[in-house]
Short mmCIF file of C-alpha atoms in Angstrom, two decimals:
data_model
loop_
_atom_site.label_atom_id
_atom_site.label_comp_id
_atom_site.label_asym_id
_atom_site.label_seq_id
_atom_site.Cartn_x
_atom_site.Cartn_y
_atom_site.Cartn_z
CA MET A 27 0.00 0.00 0.00
CA SER A 28 1.24 3.47 -0.85
CA ILE A 29 1.13 6.58 1.30
CA TRP A 30 0.76 9.86 -0.54
CA VAL A 31 1.95 13.37 0.14
CA ASN A 32 0.04 15.75 -2.12
CA ILE A 33 0.78 19.38 -2.84
CA PHE A 34 -1.92 21.62 -4.31
CA CYS A 35 -0.39 24.70 -5.96
CA GLN A 36 -1.93 27.95 -7.10
CA ARG A 37 1.19 28.90 -9.11
CA SER A 38 3.10 26.73 -11.54
CA VAL A 39 6.18 24.91 -10.30
CA GLU A 40 7.20 23.85 -13.80
CA SER A 41 10.53 25.68 -13.48
CA VAL A 42 11.59 23.72 -10.37
CA ARG A 43 14.66 21.63 -11.14
CA PRO A 44 16.14 18.67 -9.26
CA ASN A 45 18.91 20.83 -7.76
CA ASP A 46 16.29 23.27 -6.44
CA LEU A 47 14.56 20.40 -4.65
CA ILE A 48 17.82 19.03 -3.27
CA ARG A 49 18.67 22.43 -1.75
CA GLY A 50 15.13 22.72 -0.33
CA ILE A 51 15.31 19.27 1.22
CA GLU A 52 18.80 19.83 2.63
CA LYS A 53 17.90 23.11 4.34
CA ARG A 54 14.95 21.48 6.15
CA LEU A 55 16.05 17.89 6.72
CA ALA A 56 17.69 18.15 10.14
CA VAL A 57 14.78 20.04 11.69
CA MET A 58 12.11 17.89 10.04
CA THR A 59 13.87 14.66 11.05
CA TYR A 60 13.86 15.88 14.64
CA LEU A 61 10.16 16.84 14.44
CA LEU A 62 8.90 13.77 12.54
CA LEU A 63 10.98 11.15 14.40
CA PRO A 64 11.12 8.43 11.73
CA GLU A 65 11.26 4.92 13.16
CA GLU A 66 14.43 4.14 11.17
CA GLU A 67 16.12 7.48 11.70
CA GLU A 68 19.49 8.25 10.16
CA GLU A 69 21.84 11.17 10.46
CA PRO A 70 20.35 13.88 8.17
CA ALA A 71 23.81 14.87 6.91
CA SER A 72 24.40 11.30 5.69
CA VAL A 73 21.08 11.28 3.84
CA SER A 74 21.86 14.68 2.30
CA LYS A 75 25.21 13.41 0.99
CA ARG A 76 23.59 10.60 -0.98
CA LEU A 77 20.46 12.52 -2.03
CA LYS A 78 19.98 12.44 -5.79
CA ILE A 79 16.95 13.54 -7.82
CA GLU A 80 16.49 12.49 -11.41
CA ALA A 81 13.94 13.54 -13.99
CA THR A 82 12.53 10.52 -15.79
CA GLN A 83 12.12 12.53 -19.01
CA ARG A 84 15.22 14.47 -20.03
CA GLY A 85 14.68 17.95 -21.40
CA GLU A 86 11.04 18.03 -20.35
CA PRO A 87 9.55 20.41 -17.78
CA PHE A 88 9.17 18.94 -14.33
CA ARG A 89 6.67 16.06 -14.74
CA ARG A 90 8.05 13.02 -12.95
CA LEU A 91 11.05 12.78 -10.65
CA GLN A 92 12.76 10.01 -8.71
CA ILE A 93 14.08 11.02 -5.31
CA HIS A 94 16.92 8.70 -4.27
CA TYR A 95 17.75 8.96 -0.57
CA ARG A 96 18.55 5.36 0.48
CA THR A 97 21.79 3.45 0.36
CA ASP A 98 19.96 0.97 -1.89
CA GLY A 99 19.68 2.83 -5.21
CA ASP A 100 16.84 0.63 -6.43
CA GLN A 101 14.35 2.18 -4.02
CA PHE A 102 13.26 5.78 -4.40
CA LEU A 103 10.33 8.13 -3.95
CA VAL A 104 8.35 9.06 -7.04
CA MET A 105 7.16 12.65 -7.42
CA GLU A 106 4.72 13.42 -10.21
CA ARG A 107 3.23 16.75 -11.32
CA TRP A 108 -0.14 17.28 -13.01
CA THR A 109 -1.27 20.59 -14.49
CA ASN A 110 -4.63 22.12 -15.43
CA SER A 111 -6.16 18.82 -16.42
CA GLU A 112 -8.92 16.39 -15.64
CA ALA A 113 -6.52 14.65 -13.23
CA VAL A 114 -6.10 17.85 -11.18
CA PHE A 115 -9.85 18.50 -11.24
CA GLU A 116 -10.64 14.97 -10.05
CA GLU A 117 -8.06 15.05 -7.29
CA VAL A 118 -9.28 18.43 -6.03
CA LYS A 119 -12.86 17.14 -6.11
CA GLU A 120 -11.86 14.07 -4.07
CA PHE A 121 -10.14 16.17 -1.40
CA LEU A 122 -13.02 18.66 -1.26
CA GLU A 123 -15.37 15.73 -0.60
CA ARG A 124 -13.11 14.53 2.23
CA LEU A 125 -13.42 17.97 3.81
CA GLU A 126 -17.21 18.30 3.45
CA LYS A 127 -17.99 17.45 7.07
CA ARG A 128 -15.15 19.48 8.55
CA SER A 129 -16.34 22.80 9.97
CA GLU A 130 -13.10 24.25 11.33
CA SER A 131 -11.93 27.57 9.92
CA ALA A 132 -8.80 25.79 8.64
CA ALA A 133 -11.03 23.45 6.62
CA GLU A 134 -12.64 26.44 4.93
CA ARG A 135 -9.19 27.90 4.23
CA ILE A 136 -8.15 24.60 2.64
CA ARG A 137 -11.35 24.36 0.57
CA ASP A 138 -10.77 27.91 -0.73
CA HIS A 139 -7.20 27.02 -1.62
CA LEU A 140 -8.21 23.81 -3.39
CA ARG A 141 -10.74 25.68 -5.53
CA GLU A 142 -7.88 27.84 -6.88
CA THR A 143 -5.48 24.95 -7.51
CA ILE A 144 -3.87 24.82 -10.97
CA GLU A 145 -1.29 22.10 -10.33
CA SER A 146 -1.15 19.01 -8.19
CA ILE A 147 2.02 17.20 -7.21
CA GLY A 148 2.04 13.77 -5.60
CA ILE A 149 4.86 12.00 -3.79
CA GLU A 150 4.37 8.26 -3.42
CA LEU A 151 5.90 6.49 -0.43
CA LYS A 152 5.95 2.80 0.32
CA ALA A 153 5.51 1.67 3.94
CA SER A 154 9.28 1.24 4.24
CA ASP A 155 9.75 4.88 3.12
CA ALA A 156 7.27 6.10 5.72
CA ARG A 157 9.17 4.29 8.49
CA SER A 158 12.53 5.57 7.33
CA MET A 159 14.05 8.85 6.24
CA GLY A 160 11.68 8.84 3.26
CA TRP A 161 9.06 10.49 5.46
CA PRO A 162 11.07 13.62 6.33
CA VAL A 163 12.58 13.73 2.83
CA ALA A 164 9.07 13.70 1.28
CA ILE A 165 7.75 16.37 3.66
CA CYS A 166 10.82 18.54 3.00
CA ALA A 167 10.35 18.18 -0.77
CA ALA A 168 6.64 18.97 -0.41
CA ALA A 169 7.43 22.08 1.65
CA GLU A 170 9.85 23.32 -1.02
CA ILE A 171 7.26 22.79 -3.77
CA ALA A 172 4.48 24.38 -1.69
CA GLU A 173 6.67 27.39 -0.92
CA ARG A 174 7.49 27.93 -4.61
CA GLY A 175 3.96 27.29 -5.88
CA ASP A 176 1.81 28.95 -3.22
CA GLY A 177 0.78 25.46 -2.24
CA ILE A 178 -0.77 23.53 0.58
CA ILE A 179 0.27 20.02 1.58
CA HIS A 180 -1.79 16.99 2.49
CA ALA A 181 0.19 14.14 4.03
CA GLY A 182 -1.72 10.87 4.28
CA GLY A 183 -2.34 9.98 7.91
CA SER A 184 -1.09 13.35 9.21
CA GLY A 185 -3.27 16.06 7.72
CA TRP A 186 -2.91 19.43 6.06
CA MET A 187 0.26 21.50 6.31
CA VAL A 188 1.84 24.69 5.08
CA PRO A 189 5.55 25.53 4.90
CA SER A 190 6.85 27.69 7.72
CA GLY A 191 10.54 28.55 7.46
CA ASN A 192 12.46 25.26 7.66
CA GLU A 193 9.43 23.46 9.09
CA VAL A 194 5.79 22.89 8.30
CA ASP A 195 2.79 23.90 10.36
CA ILE A 196 -0.05 21.41 10.62
CA ILE A 197 -3.17 23.47 10.07
CA LEU A 198 -5.70 20.60 10.11
CA ALA A 199 -4.99 17.15 11.49
CA GLU A 200 -6.60 14.04 10.01
#
């Protein structure tokens, strides 16, 4: 079963390059590791040294990336970006439905944001990623994308977040 971290952006993040994401992850990783306490925690500096992000389509705008953070190069996080399309519309609709019964002011803020979404980015984690440094790496990558694209983050099992300096603020828990 996969766990998803979704970012809903109101500005395009097409210009984001792998090196931009690496820098964004590196600047947040120590703090987010401390805050998220992954079960299989590693030294953030060690993870940063082996961090590699590859576009699966050379020369194309940011569509699909592989985030390599493990010592085993065969396992990686997949980050995919969708733009003004039926896929974005359907995903927004699904998340709006999930929020229908929530009456908190943060829920209304999230609904307003979702209605203005033009791009959706998803990061897929396997259970082993969620137990390991994949969790803080994914949240750090999501925060960098959200910061650049006026985005909001939904992390499966955790809730809704927004970037805040080198951290994220949970604005609505699951």
